[in-house]
């Protein structure tokens, strides 16, 4: 949250920006403060109806607070309120968008690319699949059963067929099942998820690339959540290989508003071949797309977009460059270490069943009851008890298959096809320092959930 020093810093830089326009005849907005204060006071009390996303005790959904530099930069840009649709609407922030996006592309090993920011991961994925449709008309899109639900809906919007490829017990796209499906033909594009939304698992991109050489499909990597972890060092060998293979994808999506510490409204789509720009409707010759004088609106489906998003991202990357071994990478490492530490602790708690060893920073587990349904009810109670203590978790339904190494598929435990699990995303760098307190509270919540039977079962 803004503190007083940050607000003073913002005021200083707003004055500096204002001074740059001092040659204009003086013009000031003079909106009366009192009525605005009355409305803002109502707003601040209404905004209290939220979970405390900014606090380390919030570890539920994928909600990471923006970095202070991003909040300040975004606010500073609002003095201008640029629109990155065209250079006419936002010259400076369009240039910053190109620089920031090029740095993201370099993080994935691309020195050349076509790409831009979007309002979020959904729109970024829509553009990637739209280009895939232009290049492979009449073909089907396939994605793992743990892929984000948006791919199925986007395929529907685009009028493309969509199919799910089963996962293995580790939550990764099953390579044998994939090849069996590829042999039947007509898969034009495969969505490879690096960092699934539910479990943070990574599809085996390196092995999938070998199949691409044989079956010639396009590869779209949805790394909306996980992409930035390519900068991390302490990952498993399998995760490392998947990230290293990203440079060979055809398109990539990453969400700066997830792990990139940006305010909402910041996704990013990248294409390996700048030539795909030809498919965006435009009047200019193809060479226009590799020119520096590019209007971003000519290579994006969305028209008006906040230039402030680009300003915030540019400033964040200036302060925290996207390099292995840098401060930004170290913060992600903290998240990953926190997840491993919580996972190991849960493994040792006799009444807990962990789902998968975390590939990134998401941990899933449940308190073992007599059956799947009883365990699901327990998860709900732990969730409620923790919330009463201001510790905010999330819940996720986990299919029986992902637990087959833990509980035999024919066990009497299975009175349902899935079990509701507790899920936490340890996205904040501060989570690691707060783990001792988090564990203490979790233990209390789990004990109380076991002790107090459900009021109405
Ligand atoms: C979050 C997410 C999306 C959707 O992105 P939004 O920014 O929420 O629109 C798509 N795919 C994956 C893997 C995600 O984690």
CSV table of C-alpha atoms and ligand atoms in Angstrom, one decimal:
chain,number,residue,atom,x,y,z
A,1,UNK,CA,0.0,0.0,0.0
A,2,UNK,CA,1.1,3.6,-0.6
A,3,UNK,CA,2.9,5.0,2.5
A,4,UNK,CA,3.5,8.6,3.2
A,5,UNK,CA,7.0,8.6,1.7
A,6,UNK,CA,5.7,7.0,-1.5
A,7,UNK,CA,2.9,9.6,-1.8
A,8,UNK,CA,5.4,12.4,-1.3
A,9,UNK,CA,7.6,10.8,-4.0
A,10,UNK,CA,4.7,10.7,-6.3
A,11,UNK,CA,3.8,14.3,-5.6
A,12,UNK,CA,7.4,15.3,-6.5
A,13,UNK,CA,7.4,13.4,-9.8
A,14,UNK,CA,3.9,14.7,-10.7
A,15,UNK,CA,5.2,18.2,-10.3
A,16,UNK,CA,8.2,17.4,-12.5
A,17,UNK,CA,5.9,16.0,-15.2
A,18,UNK,CA,3.5,19.0,-14.9
A,19,UNK,CA,6.5,21.4,-15.3
A,20,UNK,CA,7.2,19.8,-18.7
A,21,UNK,CA,4.0,21.3,-20.0
A,22,UNK,CA,4.6,24.7,-18.5
A,23,UNK,CA,4.7,26.4,-21.9
A,24,UNK,CA,0.9,25.9,-22.3
A,25,UNK,CA,-1.4,28.7,-21.1
A,26,UNK,CA,-2.3,27.9,-17.4
A,27,UNK,CA,-5.2,25.6,-17.0
A,28,UNK,CA,-6.3,23.9,-13.8
A,29,UNK,CA,-9.1,21.5,-13.0
A,30,UNK,CA,-10.9,22.9,-10.0
A,31,UNK,CA,-13.2,20.2,-8.8
A,32,UNK,CA,-14.6,20.9,-5.4
A,33,UNK,CA,-13.0,18.6,-2.8
A,34,UNK,CA,-15.7,18.2,-0.3
A,35,UNK,CA,-18.2,16.2,-2.4
A,36,UNK,CA,-15.3,14.1,-3.7
A,37,UNK,CA,-14.2,13.4,-0.2
A,38,UNK,CA,-17.7,12.3,0.8
A,39,UNK,CA,-17.8,9.8,-2.1
A,40,UNK,CA,-14.2,8.6,-1.4
A,41,UNK,CA,-15.1,8.1,2.2
A,42,UNK,CA,-18.0,5.9,1.1
A,43,UNK,CA,-15.7,4.1,-1.3
A,44,UNK,CA,-13.0,3.4,1.4
A,45,UNK,CA,-15.6,1.9,3.7
A,46,UNK,CA,-17.1,-0.2,0.9
A,47,UNK,CA,-13.6,-1.4,-0.2
A,48,UNK,CA,-13.2,-2.9,3.3
A,49,UNK,CA,-15.5,-5.7,2.0
A,50,UNK,CA,-12.5,-7.5,0.5
A,51,UNK,CA,-10.0,-10.2,1.6
A,52,UNK,CA,-6.6,-8.6,2.6
A,53,UNK,CA,-4.8,-9.4,-0.6
A,54,UNK,CA,-1.8,-7.3,0.4
A,55,UNK,CA,-1.1,-9.2,3.6
A,56,UNK,CA,1.0,-12.5,3.8
A,57,UNK,CA,-2.0,-14.0,5.6
A,58,UNK,CA,-3.8,-14.0,2.3
A,59,UNK,CA,-2.5,-17.1,0.4
A,60,UNK,CA,-5.7,-18.2,-1.4
A,61,UNK,CA,-6.1,-17.3,-5.0
A,62,UNK,CA,-3.6,-16.0,-7.5
A,63,UNK,CA,-3.6,-12.5,-6.3
A,64,UNK,CA,-0.3,-10.8,-5.9
A,65,UNK,CA,0.0,-7.1,-4.9
A,66,UNK,CA,1.6,-4.8,-7.4
A,67,UNK,CA,5.2,-3.7,-6.6
A,68,UNK,CA,5.3,-0.1,-5.1
A,69,UNK,CA,7.1,1.1,-8.2
A,70,UNK,CA,4.3,-0.3,-10.4
A,71,UNK,CA,1.6,1.6,-8.3
A,72,UNK,CA,3.6,4.8,-8.4
A,73,UNK,CA,4.4,4.6,-12.1
A,74,UNK,CA,0.8,3.8,-13.0
A,75,UNK,CA,-0.4,6.8,-10.9
A,76,UNK,CA,2.2,9.1,-12.5
A,77,UNK,CA,1.2,8.0,-16.0
A,78,UNK,CA,-2.5,8.8,-15.1
A,79,UNK,CA,-1.6,12.5,-15.2
A,80,UNK,CA,-1.4,12.0,-19.0
A,81,UNK,CA,-3.7,8.9,-19.2
A,82,UNK,CA,-2.1,7.7,-22.4
A,83,UNK,CA,-3.8,5.2,-24.8
A,84,UNK,CA,-1.5,2.7,-26.3
A,85,UNK,CA,-3.8,2.0,-29.2
A,86,UNK,CA,-1.8,4.4,-31.4
A,87,UNK,CA,1.2,6.7,-31.2
A,88,UNK,CA,-1.3,9.6,-31.4
A,89,UNK,CA,-2.6,8.5,-28.0
A,90,UNK,CA,0.5,7.5,-26.2
A,91,UNK,CA,3.9,8.1,-27.8
A,92,UNK,CA,6.1,7.6,-24.7
A,93,UNK,CA,4.2,4.6,-23.3
A,94,UNK,CA,4.0,2.9,-26.7
A,95,UNK,CA,7.8,3.1,-26.8
A,96,UNK,CA,8.0,1.8,-23.2
A,97,UNK,CA,5.6,-1.1,-24.1
A,98,UNK,CA,7.9,-2.1,-27.0
A,99,UNK,CA,10.9,-2.0,-24.7
A,100,UNK,CA,9.3,-3.9,-21.9
A,101,UNK,CA,7.8,-6.5,-24.1
A,102,UNK,CA,11.1,-7.1,-25.9
A,103,UNK,CA,12.7,-7.7,-22.4
A,104,UNK,CA,10.0,-10.3,-21.7
A,105,UNK,CA,10.7,-11.9,-25.1
A,106,UNK,CA,14.5,-12.0,-24.3
A,107,UNK,CA,13.7,-13.7,-21.0
A,108,UNK,CA,12.2,-16.5,-23.1
A,109,UNK,CA,15.3,-16.6,-25.4
A,110,UNK,CA,13.8,-14.6,-28.3
A,111,UNK,CA,15.9,-11.8,-29.8
A,112,UNK,CA,13.2,-11.2,-32.4
A,113,UNK,CA,9.4,-11.4,-31.9
A,114,UNK,CA,6.1,-9.8,-32.5
A,115,UNK,CA,4.2,-9.0,-29.3
A,116,UNK,CA,2.4,-6.5,-27.2
A,117,UNK,CA,0.5,-6.1,-23.9
A,118,UNK,CA,-3.2,-7.0,-23.5
A,119,UNK,CA,-5.8,-6.4,-20.9
A,120,UNK,CA,-5.0,-9.9,-19.5
A,121,UNK,CA,-4.2,-13.5,-20.1
A,122,UNK,CA,-7.5,-14.3,-21.6
A,123,UNK,CA,-7.2,-11.8,-24.4
A,124,UNK,CA,-3.6,-12.7,-24.9
A,125,UNK,CA,-4.5,-16.4,-25.4
A,126,UNK,CA,-7.4,-15.3,-27.7
A,127,UNK,CA,-4.9,-13.6,-30.0
A,128,UNK,CA,-2.5,-16.5,-30.0
A,129,UNK,CA,-5.3,-18.9,-30.9
A,130,UNK,CA,-6.8,-16.5,-33.5
A,131,UNK,CA,-3.4,-16.4,-35.3
A,132,UNK,CA,-3.2,-20.2,-35.0
A,133,UNK,CA,-6.6,-20.4,-36.7
A,134,UNK,CA,-5.4,-18.1,-39.5
A,135,UNK,CA,-2.4,-20.3,-40.0
A,136,UNK,CA,-4.1,-23.6,-39.6
A,137,UNK,CA,-7.7,-23.1,-40.8
A,138,UNK,CA,-10.0,-26.0,-40.1
A,139,UNK,CA,-7.8,-27.7,-37.5
A,140,UNK,CA,-8.5,-28.6,-33.9
A,141,UNK,CA,-6.9,-27.1,-30.7
A,142,UNK,CA,-5.8,-29.5,-28.0
A,143,UNK,CA,-4.8,-28.8,-24.4
A,144,UNK,CA,-4.3,-30.8,-21.3
A,145,UNK,CA,-7.3,-31.5,-19.1
A,146,UNK,CA,-5.6,-29.2,-16.5
A,147,UNK,CA,-5.3,-26.3,-19.0
A,148,UNK,CA,-7.2,-23.1,-18.2
A,149,UNK,CA,-10.9,-23.3,-19.1
A,150,UNK,CA,-10.4,-20.2,-21.3
A,151,UNK,CA,-8.9,-22.3,-24.1
A,152,UNK,CA,-12.0,-24.3,-24.7
A,153,UNK,CA,-14.2,-21.1,-24.6
A,154,UNK,CA,-11.8,-19.2,-26.9
A,155,UNK,CA,-11.8,-22.1,-29.4
A,156,UNK,CA,-15.7,-21.9,-29.3
A,157,UNK,CA,-15.5,-18.2,-29.9
A,158,UNK,CA,-13.2,-18.7,-32.8
A,159,UNK,CA,-15.2,-21.6,-34.2
A,160,UNK,CA,-12.4,-24.1,-33.8
A,161,UNK,CA,-12.7,-27.6,-32.5
A,162,UNK,CA,-11.2,-28.3,-29.1
A,163,UNK,CA,-10.1,-31.5,-27.4
A,164,UNK,CA,-8.6,-32.4,-24.0
A,165,UNK,CA,-5.5,-34.5,-23.6
A,166,UNK,CA,-5.4,-36.5,-20.4
A,167,UNK,CA,-2.8,-35.8,-17.7
A,168,UNK,CA,-0.5,-38.2,-16.0
A,169,UNK,CA,-0.5,-38.8,-12.2
A,170,UNK,CA,1.9,-35.8,-11.9
A,171,UNK,CA,-0.6,-33.4,-13.5
A,172,UNK,CA,1.4,-33.1,-16.7
A,173,UNK,CA,0.0,-33.7,-20.2
A,174,UNK,CA,0.4,-37.4,-20.9
A,175,UNK,CA,2.8,-37.8,-23.7
A,176,UNK,CA,1.6,-41.3,-24.7
A,177,UNK,CA,-2.0,-40.1,-24.8
A,178,UNK,CA,-0.9,-37.1,-26.8
A,179,UNK,CA,0.8,-39.1,-29.4
A,180,UNK,CA,-2.1,-41.5,-29.7
A,181,UNK,CA,-4.3,-38.5,-30.4
A,182,UNK,CA,-1.8,-36.9,-32.8
A,183,UNK,CA,-1.8,-40.1,-34.9
A,184,UNK,CA,-5.5,-39.6,-35.6
A,185,UNK,CA,-4.7,-36.3,-37.3
A,186,UNK,CA,-6.1,-32.7,-37.5
A,187,UNK,CA,-4.5,-31.3,-34.3
A,188,UNK,CA,-3.3,-27.9,-35.7
A,189,UNK,CA,-2.4,-26.3,-32.4
A,190,UNK,CA,-1.4,-27.7,-29.1
A,191,UNK,CA,-1.7,-25.5,-26.0
A,192,UNK,CA,1.1,-26.3,-23.6
A,193,UNK,CA,0.6,-25.0,-20.1
A,194,UNK,CA,3.6,-24.1,-18.1
A,195,UNK,CA,2.1,-23.5,-14.7
A,196,UNK,CA,-1.5,-24.8,-14.5
A,197,UNK,CA,-3.8,-22.6,-12.7
A,198,UNK,CA,-5.1,-25.2,-10.2
A,199,UNK,CA,-1.8,-27.0,-9.3
A,200,UNK,CA,1.1,-25.1,-10.9
A,201,UNK,CA,2.2,-28.2,-12.9
A,202,UNK,CA,4.2,-27.9,-16.1
A,203,UNK,CA,3.5,-29.9,-19.3
A,204,UNK,CA,6.6,-31.6,-20.7
A,205,UNK,CA,7.4,-29.1,-23.4
A,206,UNK,CA,10.7,-30.6,-24.3
A,207,UNK,CA,9.2,-34.0,-25.0
A,208,UNK,CA,6.3,-32.4,-26.9
A,209,UNK,CA,8.8,-30.6,-29.2
A,210,UNK,CA,10.1,-34.0,-30.3
A,211,UNK,CA,6.5,-34.9,-31.3
A,212,UNK,CA,6.1,-31.6,-33.1
A,213,UNK,CA,9.0,-32.5,-35.4
A,214,UNK,CA,7.0,-35.6,-36.3
A,215,UNK,CA,3.4,-34.3,-36.4
A,216,UNK,CA,4.0,-30.6,-37.4
A,217,UNK,CA,1.4,-28.9,-35.1
A,218,UNK,CA,1.8,-25.3,-33.7
A,219,UNK,CA,2.8,-24.9,-30.1
A,220,UNK,CA,1.2,-22.2,-28.0
A,221,UNK,CA,2.7,-22.0,-24.5
A,222,UNK,CA,0.2,-20.6,-21.9
A,223,UNK,CA,2.6,-19.4,-19.2
A,224,UNK,CA,0.2,-16.8,-17.9
A,225,UNK,CA,1.0,-17.9,-14.4
A,226,UNK,CA,4.3,-19.7,-14.6
A,227,UNK,CA,6.3,-17.9,-17.2
A,228,UNK,CA,8.4,-15.8,-14.9
A,229,UNK,CA,9.6,-18.9,-13.1
A,230,UNK,CA,11.9,-19.5,-16.0
A,231,UNK,CA,14.3,-17.1,-14.2
A,232,UNK,CA,14.4,-19.4,-11.1
A,233,UNK,CA,17.2,-21.7,-10.3
A,234,UNK,CA,15.9,-24.2,-7.7
A,235,UNK,CA,13.4,-26.0,-10.0
A,236,UNK,CA,13.3,-29.7,-10.7
A,237,UNK,CA,15.1,-31.0,-13.8
A,238,UNK,CA,11.8,-31.6,-15.6
A,239,UNK,CA,10.6,-28.0,-14.9
A,240,UNK,CA,14.0,-26.6,-16.0
A,241,UNK,CA,13.8,-28.6,-19.3
A,242,UNK,CA,10.3,-27.4,-20.0
A,243,UNK,CA,11.2,-23.7,-19.5
A,244,UNK,CA,14.4,-24.1,-21.5
A,245,UNK,CA,12.3,-25.4,-24.5
A,246,UNK,CA,10.1,-22.3,-24.5
A,247,UNK,CA,12.3,-20.5,-27.1
A,248,UNK,CA,11.1,-23.1,-29.6
A,249,UNK,CA,7.4,-22.4,-29.1
A,250,UNK,CA,5.4,-20.5,-31.8
A,251,UNK,CA,3.6,-18.2,-29.4
A,252,UNK,CA,3.8,-17.5,-25.6
A,253,UNK,CA,1.4,-15.8,-23.2
A,254,UNK,CA,2.6,-14.5,-19.8
A,255,UNK,CA,0.6,-12.3,-17.4
A,256,UNK,CA,2.6,-9.4,-15.8
A,257,UNK,CA,-0.5,-8.9,-13.6
A,258,UNK,CA,0.0,-12.4,-12.1
A,259,UNK,CA,3.7,-12.9,-11.1
A,260,UNK,CA,5.0,-9.7,-12.7
A,261,UNK,CA,3.8,-7.5,-9.8
A,262,UNK,CA,1.5,-5.3,-12.0
A,263,UNK,CA,-1.9,-3.8,-11.4
A,264,UNK,CA,-4.7,-5.7,-13.2
A,265,UNK,CA,-5.0,-5.1,-16.9
A,266,UNK,CA,-1.6,-6.4,-18.0
A,267,UNK,CA,-1.2,-9.6,-20.0
A,268,UNK,CA,1.3,-10.2,-22.8
A,269,UNK,CA,1.3,-12.2,-26.0
A,270,UNK,CA,4.4,-13.0,-28.0
A,271,UNK,CA,4.9,-14.6,-31.4
A,272,UNK,CA,8.2,-16.1,-32.5
A,273,UNK,CA,7.7,-15.1,-36.1
A,274,UNK,CA,7.2,-11.4,-36.6
A,275,UNK,CA,5.6,-12.3,-40.0
A,276,UNK,CA,2.4,-13.3,-38.3
A,277,UNK,CA,1.7,-9.5,-38.1
A,278,UNK,CA,0.3,-9.9,-41.6
A,279,UNK,CA,-2.8,-11.5,-40.2
A,280,UNK,CA,-3.7,-8.4,-38.2
A,281,UNK,CA,-5.9,-6.3,-40.4
A,282,UNK,CA,-4.0,-3.3,-41.6
A,283,UNK,CA,-3.2,-1.1,-44.6
A,284,UNK,CA,0.5,-1.2,-44.4
A,285,UNK,CA,3.0,-3.5,-46.1
A,286,UNK,CA,4.3,-6.4,-44.2
A,287,UNK,CA,7.6,-4.7,-43.5
A,288,UNK,CA,5.7,-2.2,-41.4
A,289,UNK,CA,5.5,-4.7,-38.6
A,290,UNK,CA,9.2,-4.8,-37.9
A,291,UNK,CA,9.5,-1.1,-38.1
A,292,UNK,CA,10.0,1.0,-34.9
A,293,UNK,CA,7.3,3.3,-35.9
A,294,UNK,CA,4.7,0.6,-35.4
A,295,UNK,CA,1.4,1.7,-33.9
A,296,UNK,CA,0.6,-1.0,-31.4
A,297,UNK,CA,-3.1,-1.0,-32.4
A,298,UNK,CA,-2.0,-2.4,-35.7
A,299,UNK,CA,-0.8,-5.6,-34.1
A,300,UNK,CA,-3.4,-6.1,-31.5
A,301,UNK,CA,-7.1,-7.1,-31.5
A,302,UNK,CA,-7.9,-4.7,-28.7
A,303,UNK,CA,-8.0,-1.0,-29.6
A,304,UNK,CA,-7.8,1.3,-26.5
A,305,UNK,CA,-5.5,0.1,-23.9
A,306,UNK,CA,-4.0,1.8,-20.8
A,307,UNK,CA,-0.7,3.3,-21.6
A,308,UNK,CA,-0.3,3.5,-17.8
A,309,UNK,CA,0.0,-0.3,-17.8
A,310,UNK,CA,3.0,-0.1,-20.1
A,311,UNK,CA,4.5,2.7,-18.0
A,312,UNK,CA,4.1,0.6,-14.8
A,313,UNK,CA,5.6,-2.5,-16.4
A,314,UNK,CA,8.5,-0.6,-17.9
A,315,UNK,CA,9.3,1.1,-14.6
A,316,UNK,CA,9.1,-2.2,-12.7
A,317,UNK,CA,11.5,-3.9,-15.2
A,318,UNK,CA,13.8,-0.9,-15.0
A,319,UNK,CA,14.1,-1.3,-11.2
A,320,UNK,CA,14.0,-5.1,-11.3
A,321,UNK,CA,15.3,-6.4,-14.5
A,322,UNK,CA,14.2,-9.8,-15.7
A,323,UNK,CA,17.5,-11.6,-15.3
A,324,UNK,CA,18.5,-14.9,-13.6
A,325,UNK,CA,20.2,-14.1,-10.3
A,326,UNK,CA,18.5,-10.6,-10.0
A,327,UNK,CA,16.3,-9.3,-7.3
A,328,UNK,CA,13.1,-10.1,-9.2
A,329,UNK,CA,14.3,-13.7,-9.7
A,330,UNK,CA,15.2,-13.9,-6.0
A,331,UNK,CA,11.7,-12.9,-5.0
A,332,UNK,CA,10.2,-15.7,-7.1
A,333,UNK,CA,12.8,-18.1,-5.6
A,334,UNK,CA,11.4,-17.1,-2.2
A,335,UNK,CA,7.9,-18.1,-3.3
A,336,UNK,CA,9.1,-21.4,-4.6
A,337,UNK,CA,11.2,-22.1,-1.4
A,338,UNK,CA,8.1,-21.2,0.7
A,339,UNK,CA,6.0,-23.7,-1.3
A,340,UNK,CA,8.6,-26.5,-0.8
A,341,UNK,CA,8.9,-25.8,2.9
A,342,UNK,CA,5.2,-25.8,3.4
A,343,UNK,CA,4.9,-29.0,1.3
A,344,UNK,CA,7.6,-30.8,3.4
A,345,UNK,CA,5.9,-29.7,6.6
A,346,UNK,CA,2.5,-31.1,5.4
A,347,UNK,CA,4.2,-34.3,4.4
A,348,UNK,CA,5.3,-34.8,8.0
A,349,UNK,CA,1.9,-33.9,9.5
A,350,UNK,CA,0.4,-37.4,10.1
A,351,UNK,CA,-3.2,-36.4,9.2
A,352,UNK,CA,-2.4,-34.5,6.0
A,353,UNK,CA,-2.3,-35.9,2.4
A,354,UNK,CA,-0.4,-33.7,-0.1
A,355,UNK,CA,-1.4,-33.9,-3.7
A,356,UNK,CA,1.8,-33.2,-5.7
A,357,UNK,CA,5.3,-31.9,-4.9
A,358,UNK,CA,4.9,-28.3,-6.0
A,359,UNK,CA,6.6,-27.5,-9.4
A,360,UNK,CA,6.1,-23.7,-8.7
A,361,UNK,CA,4.6,-22.0,-5.6
A,362,UNK,CA,1.2,-23.7,-5.3
A,363,UNK,CA,0.5,-26.3,-2.7
A,364,UNK,CA,-2.5,-28.6,-2.5
A,365,UNK,CA,-3.4,-30.9,0.3
A,366,UNK,CA,-6.3,-32.3,2.4
A,367,UNK,CA,-6.8,-33.5,5.9
A,368,UNK,CA,-7.5,-37.2,5.6
A,369,UNK,CA,-11.1,-38.2,6.5
A,370,UNK,CA,-12.6,-41.7,6.2
A,371,UNK,CA,-13.6,-41.1,2.6
A,372,UNK,CA,-13.3,-38.7,-0.2
A,373,UNK,CA,-16.5,-37.0,0.7
A,374,UNK,CA,-15.6,-36.8,4.4
A,375,UNK,CA,-12.2,-35.3,3.4
A,376,UNK,CA,-13.9,-32.8,1.2
A,377,UNK,CA,-16.1,-31.7,4.1
A,378,UNK,CA,-13.0,-31.4,6.3
A,379,UNK,CA,-11.3,-29.1,3.7
A,380,UNK,CA,-14.3,-26.8,3.7
A,381,UNK,CA,-14.2,-26.7,7.5
A,382,UNK,CA,-10.4,-26.0,7.6
A,383,UNK,CA,-11.0,-23.2,5.0
A,384,UNK,CA,-13.7,-21.7,7.2
A,385,UNK,CA,-11.8,-22.0,10.5
A,386,UNK,CA,-8.7,-20.5,8.9
A,387,UNK,CA,-10.7,-17.6,7.6
A,388,UNK,CA,-12.1,-17.0,11.1
A,389,UNK,CA,-8.4,-16.5,12.2
A,390,UNK,CA,-7.9,-14.1,9.2
A,391,UNK,CA,-5.8,-16.7,7.3
A,392,UNK,CA,-7.2,-16.9,3.8
A,393,UNK,CA,-6.8,-20.1,1.8
A,394,UNK,CA,-8.5,-21.4,-1.3
A,395,UNK,CA,-10.2,-24.7,-2.2
A,396,UNK,CA,-9.7,-26.7,-5.4
A,397,UNK,CA,-11.4,-30.0,-6.5
A,398,UNK,CA,-8.7,-32.6,-7.3
A,399,UNK,CA,-9.5,-35.6,-9.5
A,400,UNK,CA,-8.9,-39.1,-8.1
A,401,UNK,CA,-6.2,-39.6,-10.8
A,402,UNK,CA,-3.8,-37.0,-9.4
A,403,UNK,CA,-3.9,-38.9,-6.1
A,404,UNK,CA,-3.4,-42.4,-7.4
A,405,UNK,CA,0.2,-42.6,-6.0
A,406,UNK,CA,-1.2,-41.7,-2.6
A,407,UNK,CA,-4.5,-43.6,-2.4
A,408,UNK,CA,-5.1,-46.7,-4.5
A,409,UNK,CA,-7.8,-46.1,-7.1
A,410,UNK,CA,-9.7,-49.2,-5.8
A,411,UNK,CA,-9.5,-48.1,-2.1
A,412,UNK,CA,-12.8,-47.8,-0.2
A,413,UNK,CA,-11.8,-44.2,0.4
A,414,UNK,CA,-13.1,-43.3,-3.0
A,415,UNK,CA,-16.8,-42.6,-2.6
A,416,UNK,CA,-16.5,-39.7,-5.1
A,417,UNK,CA,-14.4,-39.1,-8.2
A,418,UNK,CA,-12.6,-36.2,-6.7
A,419,UNK,CA,-11.7,-34.6,-3.4
A,420,UNK,CA,-12.0,-31.0,-2.4
A,421,UNK,CA,-8.5,-29.9,-1.4
A,422,UNK,CA,-7.0,-26.9,0.3
A,423,UNK,CA,-4.9,-24.8,-2.1
A,424,UNK,CA,-2.5,-22.0,-1.4
A,425,UNK,CA,-0.5,-19.8,-3.7
A,426,UNK,CA,2.6,-18.5,-1.9
A,427,UNK,CA,3.1,-15.6,-4.4
A,428,UNK,CA,4.4,-12.9,-2.0
A,429,UNK,CA,8.1,-12.8,-1.3
A,430,UNK,CA,7.1,-12.2,2.3
A,431,UNK,CA,5.4,-15.5,2.6
A,432,UNK,CA,8.6,-17.4,3.4
A,433,UNK,CA,9.3,-15.2,6.5
A,434,UNK,CA,5.7,-15.6,7.6
A,435,UNK,CA,5.6,-19.4,7.2
A,436,UNK,CA,6.1,-20.2,11.0
A,437,UNK,CA,3.0,-18.2,11.8
A,438,UNK,CA,1.1,-19.5,8.9
A,439,UNK,CA,1.9,-23.1,9.9
A,440,UNK,CA,0.8,-22.5,13.5
A,441,UNK,CA,-2.5,-21.1,12.4
A,442,UNK,CA,-3.0,-23.9,9.9
A,443,UNK,CA,-2.4,-26.5,12.6
A,444,UNK,CA,-5.0,-24.8,14.8
A,445,UNK,CA,-7.5,-24.6,12.0
A,446,UNK,CA,-6.9,-28.3,11.0
A,447,UNK,CA,-7.3,-29.4,14.6
A,448,UNK,CA,-10.5,-27.5,15.1
A,449,UNK,CA,-11.9,-28.8,11.8
A,450,UNK,CA,-11.3,-32.4,12.9
A,451,UNK,CA,-12.6,-31.8,16.4
A,452,UNK,CA,-15.8,-29.9,15.5
A,453,UNK,CA,-18.1,-32.1,13.4
A,454,UNK,CA,-19.9,-30.3,10.6
A,455,UNK,CA,-23.0,-28.5,11.8
A,456,UNK,CA,-25.1,-29.8,9.0
A,457,UNK,CA,-23.5,-32.6,7.2
B,1,LIG,C1,-4.8,-16.7,-15.2
B,1,LIG,C2,-4.6,-17.6,-16.3
B,1,LIG,C3,-5.3,-17.4,-17.5
B,1,LIG,C4,-6.3,-16.3,-17.7
B,1,LIG,O1,-5.7,-15.0,-17.6
B,1,LIG,P1,-6.4,-13.7,-17.1
B,1,LIG,O2,-5.3,-12.7,-16.9
B,1,LIG,O3,-7.1,-14.1,-15.8
B,1,LIG,O4,-7.4,-13.3,-18.1
B,1,LIG,C5,-5.0,-18.2,-18.6
B,1,LIG,N1,-4.2,-19.3,-18.5
B,1,LIG,C6,-3.5,-19.5,-17.3
B,1,LIG,C7,-2.6,-20.7,-17.2
B,1,LIG,C8,-3.7,-18.7,-16.2
B,1,LIG,O5,-3.1,-19.0,-15.0
